[in-house]
JSON list of C-alpha atoms in Angstrom, two decimals:
[
{"chain": "A", "resi": 1, "resn": "MET", "atom": "CA", "xyz": [-5.33, 19.19, 19.91]},
{"chain": "A", "resi": 2, "resn": "LYS", "atom": "CA", "xyz": [-8.30, 16.85, 19.73]},
{"chain": "A", "resi": 3, "resn": "PHE", "atom": "CA", "xyz": [-10.25, 16.16, 22.88]},
{"chain": "A", "resi": 4, "resn": "GLN", "atom": "CA", "xyz": [-13.05, 13.65, 23.46]},
{"chain": "A", "resi": 5, "resn": "LEU", "atom": "CA", "xyz": [-15.52, 15.71, 21.45]},
{"chain": "A", "resi": 6, "resn": "GLU", "atom": "CA", "xyz": [-14.97, 15.66, 17.70]},
{"chain": "A", "resi": 7, "resn": "LYS", "atom": "CA", "xyz": [-16.16, 19.25, 17.31]},
{"chain": "A", "resi": 8, "resn": "TYR", "atom": "CA", "xyz": [-14.00, 20.73, 20.04]},
{"chain": "A", "resi": 9, "resn": "ARG", "atom": "CA", "xyz": [-10.62, 21.72, 18.65]},
{"chain": "A", "resi": 10, "resn": "VAL", "atom": "CA", "xyz": [-8.20, 23.76, 20.72]},
{"chain": "A", "resi": 11, "resn": "SER", "atom": "CA", "xyz": [-5.28, 25.49, 19.03]},
{"chain": "A", "resi": 12, "resn": "TYR", "atom": "CA", "xyz": [-2.60, 27.98, 19.94]},
{"chain": "A", "resi": 13, "resn": "VAL", "atom": "CA", "xyz": [-0.77, 30.43, 17.70]},
{"chain": "A", "resi": 14, "resn": "TYR", "atom": "CA", "xyz": [2.47, 31.98, 18.87]},
{"chain": "A", "resi": 15, "resn": "ASP", "atom": "CA", "xyz": [2.71, 35.77, 18.56]},
{"chain": "A", "resi": 16, "resn": "ALA", "atom": "CA", "xyz": [6.42, 36.63, 18.45]},
{"chain": "A", "resi": 17, "resn": "GLU", "atom": "CA", "xyz": [5.80, 40.32, 19.15]},
{"chain": "A", "resi": 18, "resn": "SER", "atom": "CA", "xyz": [4.01, 39.75, 22.47]},
{"chain": "A", "resi": 19, "resn": "LYS", "atom": "CA", "xyz": [5.83, 36.43, 23.15]},
{"chain": "A", "resi": 20, "resn": "LEU", "atom": "CA", "xyz": [2.45, 34.90, 24.01]},
{"chain": "A", "resi": 21, "resn": "TYR", "atom": "CA", "xyz": [0.35, 32.06, 22.65]},
{"chain": "A", "resi": 22, "resn": "LYS", "atom": "CA", "xyz": [-3.14, 33.03, 21.51]},
{"chain": "A", "resi": 23, "resn": "ARG", "atom": "CA", "xyz": [-5.82, 30.41, 22.20]},
{"chain": "A", "resi": 24, "resn": "TYR", "atom": "CA", "xyz": [-8.48, 29.37, 19.67]},
{"chain": "A", "resi": 25, "resn": "ILE", "atom": "CA", "xyz": [-11.51, 27.09, 19.88]},
{"chain": "A", "resi": 26, "resn": "ASN", "atom": "CA", "xyz": [-12.64, 25.55, 16.57]},
{"chain": "A", "resi": 27, "resn": "GLY", "atom": "CA", "xyz": [-10.61, 28.19, 14.70]},
{"chain": "A", "resi": 28, "resn": "ASP", "atom": "CA", "xyz": [-12.19, 31.17, 16.48]},
{"chain": "A", "resi": 29, "resn": "PRO", "atom": "CA", "xyz": [-10.40, 33.29, 19.09]},
{"chain": "A", "resi": 30, "resn": "HIS", "atom": "CA", "xyz": [-11.19, 32.03, 22.59]},
{"chain": "A", "resi": 31, "resn": "LYS", "atom": "CA", "xyz": [-12.27, 35.20, 24.40]},
{"chain": "A", "resi": 32, "resn": "ASP", "atom": "CA", "xyz": [-12.71, 36.08, 28.04]},
{"chain": "A", "resi": 33, "resn": "LEU", "atom": "CA", "xyz": [-16.46, 36.54, 28.56]},
{"chain": "A", "resi": 34, "resn": "ASP", "atom": "CA", "xyz": [-15.94, 39.50, 30.91]},
{"chain": "A", "resi": 35, "resn": "THR", "atom": "CA", "xyz": [-13.31, 41.48, 29.00]},
{"chain": "A", "resi": 36, "resn": "GLY", "atom": "CA", "xyz": [-13.81, 40.26, 25.44]},
{"chain": "A", "resi": 37, "resn": "GLU", "atom": "CA", "xyz": [-10.03, 39.86, 25.10]},
{"chain": "A", "resi": 38, "resn": "GLN", "atom": "CA", "xyz": [-8.53, 36.75, 23.52]},
{"chain": "A", "resi": 39, "resn": "LEU", "atom": "CA", "xyz": [-7.00, 34.33, 26.02]},
{"chain": "A", "resi": 40, "resn": "THR", "atom": "CA", "xyz": [-3.20, 34.22, 25.95]},
{"chain": "A", "resi": 41, "resn": "CYS", "atom": "CA", "xyz": [-0.45, 32.46, 27.86]},
{"chain": "A", "resi": 42, "resn": "SER", "atom": "CA", "xyz": [3.32, 32.18, 28.07]},
{"chain": "A", "resi": 43, "resn": "ASN", "atom": "CA", "xyz": [3.49, 28.38, 28.36]},
{"chain": "A", "resi": 44, "resn": "VAL", "atom": "CA", "xyz": [1.33, 25.65, 26.83]},
{"chain": "A", "resi": 45, "resn": "VAL", "atom": "CA", "xyz": [1.63, 22.17, 28.35]},
{"chain": "A", "resi": 46, "resn": "ILE", "atom": "CA", "xyz": [0.14, 19.05, 26.76]},
{"chain": "A", "resi": 47, "resn": "LEU", "atom": "CA", "xyz": [0.02, 16.00, 29.01]},
{"chain": "A", "resi": 48, "resn": "GLY", "atom": "CA", "xyz": [-0.75, 12.43, 27.99]},
{"chain": "A", "resi": 49, "resn": "THR", "atom": "CA", "xyz": [-2.71, 10.60, 30.70]},
{"chain": "A", "resi": 50, "resn": "GLU", "atom": "CA", "xyz": [-4.72, 7.47, 31.27]},
{"chain": "A", "resi": 51, "resn": "HIS", "atom": "CA", "xyz": [-8.46, 8.11, 30.99]},
{"chain": "A", "resi": 52, "resn": "LYS", "atom": "CA", "xyz": [-11.19, 5.76, 32.22]},
{"chain": "A", "resi": 53, "resn": "VAL", "atom": "CA", "xyz": [-14.90, 6.19, 31.47]},
{"chain": "A", "resi": 54, "resn": "LEU", "atom": "CA", "xyz": [-16.79, 5.87, 34.75]},
{"chain": "A", "resi": 55, "resn": "ASP", "atom": "CA", "xyz": [-20.41, 5.68, 33.65]},
{"chain": "A", "resi": 56, "resn": "ASP", "atom": "CA", "xyz": [-22.95, 5.89, 30.81]},
{"chain": "A", "resi": 57, "resn": "VAL", "atom": "CA", "xyz": [-22.95, 9.69, 31.04]},
{"chain": "A", "resi": 58, "resn": "GLY", "atom": "CA", "xyz": [-19.29, 9.68, 30.01]},
{"chain": "A", "resi": 59, "resn": "ARG", "atom": "CA", "xyz": [-17.72, 11.04, 33.18]},
{"chain": "A", "resi": 60, "resn": "LEU", "atom": "CA", "xyz": [-14.00, 10.40, 33.24]},
{"chain": "A", "resi": 61, "resn": "SER", "atom": "CA", "xyz": [-11.36, 9.47, 35.74]},
{"chain": "A", "resi": 62, "resn": "VAL", "atom": "CA", "xyz": [-8.09, 11.10, 34.63]},
{"chain": "A", "resi": 63, "resn": "ASN", "atom": "CA", "xyz": [-4.87, 9.85, 36.20]},
{"chain": "A", "resi": 64, "resn": "LEU", "atom": "CA", "xyz": [-2.76, 12.87, 37.16]},
{"chain": "A", "resi": 65, "resn": "GLU", "atom": "CA", "xyz": [-0.36, 10.89, 39.32]},
{"chain": "A", "resi": 66, "resn": "MET", "atom": "CA", "xyz": [1.45, 8.39, 37.09]},
{"chain": "A", "resi": 67, "resn": "GLY", "atom": "CA", "xyz": [3.30, 10.73, 34.72]},
{"chain": "A", "resi": 68, "resn": "GLY", "atom": "CA", "xyz": [3.80, 10.25, 31.01]},
{"chain": "A", "resi": 69, "resn": "GLU", "atom": "CA", "xyz": [4.56, 11.98, 27.74]},
{"chain": "A", "resi": 70, "resn": "ALA", "atom": "CA", "xyz": [4.46, 15.75, 27.56]},
{"chain": "A", "resi": 71, "resn": "ILE", "atom": "CA", "xyz": [4.94, 18.60, 25.13]},
{"chain": "A", "resi": 72, "resn": "LEU", "atom": "CA", "xyz": [5.78, 22.11, 26.30]},
{"chain": "A", "resi": 73, "resn": "LEU", "atom": "CA", "xyz": [5.39, 25.11, 24.00]},
{"chain": "A", "resi": 74, "resn": "GLN", "atom": "CA", "xyz": [7.48, 28.13, 24.96]},
{"chain": "A", "resi": 75, "resn": "GLN", "atom": "CA", "xyz": [8.56, 31.19, 22.97]},
{"chain": "A", "resi": 76, "resn": "GLY", "atom": "CA", "xyz": [7.67, 29.51, 19.70]},
{"chain": "A", "resi": 77, "resn": "LYS", "atom": "CA", "xyz": [9.62, 26.33, 20.48]},
{"chain": "A", "resi": 78, "resn": "VAL", "atom": "CA", "xyz": [8.37, 22.76, 20.95]},
{"chain": "A", "resi": 79, "resn": "ILE", "atom": "CA", "xyz": [9.95, 20.84, 23.82]},
{"chain": "A", "resi": 80, "resn": "ARG", "atom": "CA", "xyz": [9.18, 17.12, 23.96]},
{"chain": "A", "resi": 81, "resn": "GLY", "atom": "CA", "xyz": [9.70, 15.36, 27.25]},
{"chain": "A", "resi": 82, "resn": "SER", "atom": "CA", "xyz": [7.74, 13.79, 30.04]},
{"chain": "A", "resi": 83, "resn": "TRP", "atom": "CA", "xyz": [5.78, 14.87, 33.08]},
{"chain": "A", "resi": 84, "resn": "ILE", "atom": "CA", "xyz": [6.06, 13.68, 36.65]},
{"chain": "A", "resi": 85, "resn": "ARG", "atom": "CA", "xyz": [4.18, 14.36, 39.82]},
{"chain": "A", "resi": 86, "resn": "ARG", "atom": "CA", "xyz": [5.47, 13.25, 43.16]},
{"chain": "A", "resi": 87, "resn": "ALA", "atom": "CA", "xyz": [3.19, 12.96, 46.19]},
{"chain": "A", "resi": 88, "resn": "ASP", "atom": "CA", "xyz": [2.05, 16.37, 47.45]},
{"chain": "A", "resi": 89, "resn": "ASP", "atom": "CA", "xyz": [3.84, 18.17, 44.61]},
{"chain": "A", "resi": 90, "resn": "VAL", "atom": "CA", "xyz": [2.97, 19.96, 41.39]},
{"chain": "A", "resi": 91, "resn": "ILE", "atom": "CA", "xyz": [3.28, 18.57, 37.87]},
{"chain": "A", "resi": 92, "resn": "ARG", "atom": "CA", "xyz": [6.79, 19.07, 36.51]},
{"chain": "A", "resi": 93, "resn": "ILE", "atom": "CA", "xyz": [8.04, 18.83, 32.93]},
{"chain": "A", "resi": 94, "resn": "ILE", "atom": "CA", "xyz": [11.27, 16.87, 32.43]},
{"chain": "A", "resi": 95, "resn": "LYS", "atom": "CA", "xyz": [13.59, 16.71, 29.42]},
{"chain": "A", "resi": 96, "resn": "ASP", "atom": "CA", "xyz": [16.84, 14.73, 29.48]},
{"chain": "A", "resi": 97, "resn": "ASN", "atom": "CA", "xyz": [16.40, 14.14, 33.25]},
{"chain": "A", "resi": 98, "resn": "VAL", "atom": "CA", "xyz": [16.28, 17.90, 33.96]},
{"chain": "A", "resi": 99, "resn": "GLU", "atom": "CA", "xyz": [13.22, 19.94, 34.94]},
{"chain": "A", "resi": 100, "resn": "VAL", "atom": "CA", "xyz": [12.23, 22.53, 32.34]},
{"chain": "A", "resi": 101, "resn": "PRO", "atom": "CA", "xyz": [11.17, 25.80, 34.02]},
{"chain": "A", "resi": 102, "resn": "PHE", "atom": "CA", "xyz": [8.16, 27.78, 32.87]},
{"chain": "A", "resi": 103, "resn": "TYR", "atom": "CA", "xyz": [8.47, 31.34, 31.64]},
{"chain": "A", "resi": 104, "resn": "PRO", "atom": "CA", "xyz": [6.75, 33.94, 33.85]},
{"chain": "A", "resi": 105, "resn": "GLY", "atom": "CA", "xyz": [3.08, 34.40, 33.03]},
{"chain": "A", "resi": 106, "resn": "LYS", "atom": "CA", "xyz": [0.10, 32.13, 32.56]},
{"chain": "A", "resi": 107, "resn": "THR", "atom": "CA", "xyz": [0.48, 28.43, 31.83]},
{"chain": "A", "resi": 108, "resn": "TYR", "atom": "CA", "xyz": [-2.32, 26.45, 30.20]},
{"chain": "A", "resi": 109, "resn": "PHE", "atom": "CA", "xyz": [-2.41, 22.71, 30.78]},
{"chain": "A", "resi": 110, "resn": "ASN", "atom": "CA", "xyz": [-4.10, 20.56, 28.14]},
{"chain": "A", "resi": 111, "resn": "ILE", "atom": "CA", "xyz": [-4.72, 16.92, 29.06]},
{"chain": "A", "resi": 112, "resn": "VAL", "atom": "CA", "xyz": [-5.20, 14.35, 26.32]},
{"chain": "A", "resi": 113, "resn": "PRO", "atom": "CA", "xyz": [-5.79, 10.57, 26.53]},
{"chain": "A", "resi": 114, "resn": "ASN", "atom": "CA", "xyz": [-2.97, 8.13, 25.88]},
{"chain": "A", "resi": 115, "resn": "LYS", "atom": "CA", "xyz": [-5.33, 6.05, 23.71]},
{"chain": "A", "resi": 116, "resn": "PRO", "atom": "CA", "xyz": [-5.18, 5.25, 20.93]},
{"chain": "A", "resi": 117, "resn": "ASP", "atom": "CA", "xyz": [-1.84, 7.03, 21.47]},
{"chain": "A", "resi": 118, "resn": "PHE", "atom": "CA", "xyz": [-0.61, 10.42, 22.69]},
{"chain": "A", "resi": 119, "resn": "GLU", "atom": "CA", "xyz": [0.35, 11.69, 19.22]},
{"chain": "A", "resi": 120, "resn": "SER", "atom": "CA", "xyz": [-3.10, 11.00, 17.74]},
{"chain": "A", "resi": 121, "resn": "HIS", "atom": "CA", "xyz": [-4.50, 13.92, 19.74]},
{"chain": "A", "resi": 122, "resn": "ILE", "atom": "CA", "xyz": [-1.89, 16.49, 18.72]},
{"chain": "A", "resi": 123, "resn": "LYS", "atom": "CA", "xyz": [-1.11, 18.29, 15.50]},
{"chain": "A", "resi": 124, "resn": "LEU", "atom": "CA", "xyz": [1.93, 20.58, 15.49]},
{"chain": "A", "resi": 125, "resn": "GLU", "atom": "CA", "xyz": [2.43, 22.95, 12.59]}
]
């Protein structure tokens, strides 16, 4: 995934043995500063959202209400769908008009801009 900074690349590699995704930053393991262990999760969510630059410093307003495209990574599979968020509710992933449940464990949400388009920020291998 490519975020606003060119030199900040987040990636996840699925480990079939542990059934977890290992997180990397710029190709290096992303480690917990307290434990030294690599960060892992059961679910990886990528949300496409509208971003608006607020000022010269580059602060952003990110719309987490309107919904949009989404990709969910679970147990080595890629699920393409959409995300919704009703008032006073959590973000939910939808595929074919049905909510896709998360597997137990940690879930990492990654939010990317819709511009120039959602796919330009994602590289699946």
